[in-house]
Amino acid sequence: MTDLDRGDPLASYRDRFVGADQPLVYFDGNSLGRPLRVTGPRLARFVEEEWGGRLIRGWDERWFDLPRTIGDDLGRVVLGAAPGQAAVGDSTTVLLYKLMRAAVAARPGRTEIVIDRDNFPTDRYVAAGIAEECGLTLRWIDVDTSAGVTAELLSAAVSEQTALVVVSHVAYRSAWLADVPELTRIAHDAGALVLWDLCHSVGSVPLELDAWGVDLAVGCTYKYLNGGPGAPAFLYVAERHLAELTQPIQGWMGAVDPFLMGPSYAPAEGIRRFLSGTPAIVGMLALQDMLALIESAGLDAVRAKSVALTSYAIEVADRLLADAGVVVASPRDPARRGGHVTLNHPLMREVTAALWERDVIPDYRDPHGLRLGLSPLSTSFDEVDRGLAEVREVLNSLA
Ligand SMILES: *Cc1c(COP(=O)(O)O)cnc(C)c1O
């Protein structure tokens, strides 16, 4: 334990995670969060009592409403959204498709989707597919890969042709933290809708979707929300758009009365119209434990720890790695930085492979980036020390 860990008001939360007592250094909680200890028993209880005990009755008793009740919990704990605007289901990729299609359909006559070249691949691929499908053009924003989309860049890209702007709140590569209210205002001034991808911010950076005037958002639950591999994603649609927007995957679970089993589709009122098929209930269980934990810690305290961790990682990298040619490729201003730090060096691909062998688990991202994901409730300052000392050793051994 370092002095920083001793002074960390959230230090005790680490013990709640499976494996955090092991020497392994985990820098990938932003790709797959660790499981909570309470999650195993929760899953076992679900199999025994709810699935095994209630059987098909479980749907009426609880499961059918779960995508929306957890959506409301997300709204309260991490999204800054009043009830009735968020729901859980599908993957982020599928939800991106649904909401991008919904948005461009709501802006008929406009011909462009604005998106940056450094946005996450799935966001770019889905946007490209929709552009082709709907006869639209992608207007690309070129960004500095050590930073991200700024107000100036967005202002230059939007016009009366823009139907939709798609931006990530925290850039997956650099951790650039976009100014949501400002960029949303710029898009709105051009008459466009905005879809925010929250995968790399939700659960580590406080969000105020309602107050910021956000139209649409999607995000993962298996990163900082520790929902487990492939846990379903979530979407947010602002109340003011719920009556007007419809989505393209017209399934029975989003229909006005699923059990009427009528001859044709009519969308449900409210957020349920964005659901399509039977929800993945088992996948939604672990996420509830993490939401409860974040609520008890307080999201502002989580963010404060996140800023302290990333600031410390940059400080140690400057001290230990700069003379080996390592360059910090994330914003140095904590107000513009999300929950991870990327360090560039020409050998980082090899370094990452060697680190995995040594039970130090970061990610590698092109070009030459070692990505340190510092999940605030499960990562210690001591891990940062030990992990970066290993980076130094591996770099020395490769030099
Ligand atoms: C992780 C991530 C995704 C993942 O989408 P899936 O459909 O869950 O594979 C999408 N967008 C961003 C920005 C991400 O970081």
Short mmCIF file of N, CA and C in Angstrom, two decimals, residues 9 63 80 232 279:
data_model
loop_
_atom_site.label_atom_id
_atom_site.label_comp_id
_atom_site.label_asym_id
_atom_site.label_seq_id
_atom_site.Cartn_x
_atom_site.Cartn_y
_atom_site.Cartn_z
N PRO A 9 -10.17 7.70 0.34
CA PRO A 9 -11.41 7.37 1.07
C PRO A 9 -12.17 6.19 0.46
N TRP A 63 -39.20 -9.80 -14.71
CA TRP A 63 -38.22 -9.71 -15.81
C TRP A 63 -38.67 -8.79 -16.93
N GLY A 80 -27.71 10.94 -14.84
CA GLY A 80 -28.34 12.24 -14.66
C GLY A 80 -29.59 12.35 -15.52
N PRO A 232 -25.68 -6.69 -21.60
CA PRO A 232 -26.40 -5.81 -22.54
C PRO A 232 -26.09 -4.33 -22.32
N PRO A 279 -35.62 -9.66 -23.63
CA PRO A 279 -34.41 -9.12 -22.98
C PRO A 279 -33.53 -10.18 -22.34
#
